[in-house]
Amino acid sequence: MAMTCRLCRSTDVRLVLDLGMQPLANKYPAVSDFANEERHPLQVEFCLTCSNVQLGTIVSRKVMFEEYFYLSSVNGALVQHFHQLAQTLRDARFVVDIGSNDGILLKPLRDLGVRALGVEPSINVSRIANDLGLQTQDRKSTRLNSSH
């Protein structure tokens, strides 16, 4: 079956990279459990009509984000990077951070007095950010999950 571009709906789409069946990157199973991890096709497709690059298979949000395990703030180099990014955004009136994880960018922005909103697809991770007082909306929210 031919792939249809998710952006322009063209069927003039070509496979450019096939990494086979892969486990989700956001889980950390014990070595003994790794063989039993659910795997999904990881293929990169290119649309010759609009030049959109996209995954050939989209894993459902429920599978990807019901229980998300990766927290960006545990990586010291990432924390430093996002502090530097916040400095470059210090004069912004408002910042929306898509995929804000545990608020790694939102916190230094708040500390600089920059208004910011995080959008995070995983409920458990957005809750961590909200518990820190960082305005974050998760994929199920119809309003902000913030105490502010």
Short mmCIF file of C-alpha atoms in Angstrom, two decimals:
data_model
loop_
_atom_site.label_atom_id
_atom_site.label_comp_id
_atom_site.label_asym_id
_atom_site.label_seq_id
_atom_site.Cartn_x
_atom_site.Cartn_y
_atom_site.Cartn_z
CA MET A 1 0.00 0.00 0.00
CA ALA A 2 1.38 3.40 -0.97
CA MET A 3 2.06 5.91 1.75
CA THR A 4 0.06 9.15 1.62
CA CYS A 5 1.78 12.35 2.72
CA ARG A 6 0.26 13.60 5.96
CA LEU A 7 0.82 17.20 4.88
CA CYS A 8 -0.29 17.46 1.24
CA ARG A 9 -1.97 14.04 0.76
CA SER A 10 0.21 13.19 -2.24
CA THR A 11 0.97 9.53 -2.86
CA ASP A 12 4.34 10.45 -4.38
CA VAL A 13 6.16 9.43 -1.20
CA ARG A 14 9.40 7.46 -1.03
CA LEU A 15 11.05 5.45 1.71
CA VAL A 16 14.44 7.03 2.50
CA LEU A 17 15.47 5.18 5.68
CA ASP A 18 14.27 1.91 7.17
CA LEU A 19 15.53 1.15 10.67
CA GLY A 20 13.36 -1.96 11.02
CA MET A 21 11.26 -2.82 14.02
CA GLN A 22 12.30 -0.77 17.05
CA PRO A 23 11.20 -0.56 20.69
CA LEU A 24 9.96 2.80 21.95
CA ALA A 25 12.83 5.08 22.92
CA ASN A 26 11.24 6.42 26.08
CA LYS A 27 11.24 3.18 28.07
CA TYR A 28 14.03 1.62 30.06
CA PRO A 29 13.29 -2.09 30.53
CA ALA A 30 15.60 -4.40 32.42
CA VAL A 31 17.96 -6.28 30.13
CA SER A 32 16.03 -9.47 30.87
CA ASP A 33 12.77 -7.83 29.71
CA PHE A 34 14.15 -6.10 26.60
CA ALA A 35 13.43 -9.01 24.25
CA ASN A 36 9.74 -8.77 25.19
CA GLU A 37 9.42 -5.04 24.43
CA GLU A 38 6.78 -4.13 21.87
CA ARG A 39 8.38 -3.00 18.62
CA HIS A 40 7.16 -0.71 15.84
CA PRO A 41 8.39 0.00 12.30
CA LEU A 42 10.76 2.96 12.20
CA GLN A 43 10.81 4.21 8.62
CA VAL A 44 11.45 7.70 7.32
CA GLU A 45 9.45 8.73 4.25
CA PHE A 46 9.99 11.73 1.94
CA CYS A 47 7.21 13.41 -0.05
CA LEU A 48 8.41 14.35 -3.53
CA THR A 49 5.51 16.81 -3.90
CA CYS A 50 5.94 19.03 -0.82
CA SER A 51 9.31 17.81 0.61
CA ASN A 52 7.76 16.81 3.93
CA VAL A 53 9.81 14.26 5.86
CA GLN A 54 7.69 12.01 8.05
CA LEU A 55 7.54 8.69 9.80
CA GLY A 56 5.86 5.93 7.86
CA THR A 57 4.11 4.58 10.95
CA ILE A 58 2.68 6.69 13.73
CA VAL A 59 2.50 4.96 17.10
CA SER A 60 -0.69 5.84 18.96
CA ARG A 61 -0.54 8.50 21.67
CA LYS A 62 -1.91 6.00 24.15
CA VAL A 63 1.04 3.67 23.56
CA MET A 64 3.65 6.46 23.37
CA PHE A 65 2.54 8.75 26.17
CA GLU A 66 0.31 6.90 28.66
CA GLU A 67 3.34 6.27 30.84
CA TYR A 68 6.29 8.28 29.60
CA PHE A 69 9.56 7.65 31.40
CA TYR A 70 12.13 10.13 30.09
CA LEU A 71 12.67 13.33 32.05
CA SER A 72 14.86 15.92 30.34
CA SER A 73 15.98 17.58 33.57
CA VAL A 74 18.02 14.55 34.65
CA ASN A 75 20.53 15.38 31.90
CA GLY A 76 22.90 18.10 33.13
CA ALA A 77 24.02 19.06 29.63
CA LEU A 78 20.40 19.55 28.56
CA VAL A 79 19.67 21.66 31.66
CA GLN A 80 22.63 23.89 30.77
CA HIS A 81 21.53 24.09 27.12
CA PHE A 82 18.00 25.17 28.05
CA HIS A 83 19.30 27.74 30.54
CA GLN A 84 21.33 29.25 27.68
CA LEU A 85 18.31 29.12 25.38
CA ALA A 86 16.24 30.89 28.01
CA GLN A 87 18.84 33.66 28.07
CA THR A 88 18.39 34.18 24.32
CA LEU A 89 14.61 34.35 24.86
CA ARG A 90 14.76 36.68 27.86
CA ASP A 91 13.18 39.59 25.92
CA ALA A 92 10.29 37.51 24.56
CA ARG A 93 6.78 38.54 25.56
CA PHE A 94 5.47 34.97 25.53
CA VAL A 95 6.97 31.56 24.72
CA VAL A 96 5.14 28.33 23.90
CA ASP A 97 7.30 25.25 24.44
CA ILE A 98 5.93 22.32 22.44
CA GLY A 99 7.10 19.04 23.96
CA SER A 100 8.05 20.79 27.19
CA ASN A 101 8.68 17.56 29.10
CA ASP A 102 9.23 18.29 32.81
CA GLY A 103 9.61 22.04 32.28
CA ILE A 104 13.32 22.08 31.49
CA LEU A 105 12.92 25.33 29.49
CA LEU A 106 9.88 26.68 31.34
CA LYS A 107 11.70 26.93 34.68
CA PRO A 108 14.58 29.17 33.54
CA LEU A 109 12.11 31.28 31.56
CA ARG A 110 9.98 31.73 34.68
CA ASP A 111 13.11 32.64 36.67
CA LEU A 112 13.80 35.36 34.09
CA GLY A 113 10.23 36.66 34.31
CA VAL A 114 9.24 35.46 30.81
CA ARG A 115 5.65 34.28 30.45
CA ALA A 116 5.63 30.76 29.02
CA LEU A 117 3.30 27.85 28.41
CA GLY A 118 4.37 24.26 28.01
CA VAL A 119 2.50 21.76 25.87
CA GLU A 120 3.36 18.18 26.78
CA PRO A 121 1.67 15.05 25.38
CA SER A 122 2.45 12.83 28.38
CA ILE A 123 0.13 13.30 31.31
CA ASN A 124 2.49 12.03 34.00
CA VAL A 125 5.36 14.29 32.88
CA SER A 126 3.16 17.37 32.45
CA ARG A 127 1.96 16.78 36.01
CA ILE A 128 5.57 17.01 37.24
CA ALA A 129 5.94 20.40 35.56
CA ASN A 130 2.62 21.63 36.90
CA ASP A 131 3.56 20.49 40.41
CA LEU A 132 6.59 22.78 40.08
CA GLY A 133 4.22 25.67 39.26
CA LEU A 134 5.09 25.67 35.54
CA GLN A 135 2.09 26.23 33.30
CA THR A 136 1.79 23.08 31.23
CA GLN A 137 -1.08 21.70 29.21
CA ASP A 138 -1.20 17.98 28.49
CA ARG A 139 -2.91 16.28 25.59
CA LYS A 140 -6.11 15.61 27.52
CA SER A 141 -6.52 19.06 28.99
CA THR A 142 -9.17 21.46 27.88
CA ARG A 143 -7.72 24.05 30.23
CA LEU A 144 -4.34 24.71 31.76
CA ASN A 145 -3.25 22.31 34.49
CA SER A 146 -1.60 25.02 36.49
CA SER A 147 -2.14 26.22 40.00
CA HIS A 148 -1.62 29.81 38.72
#
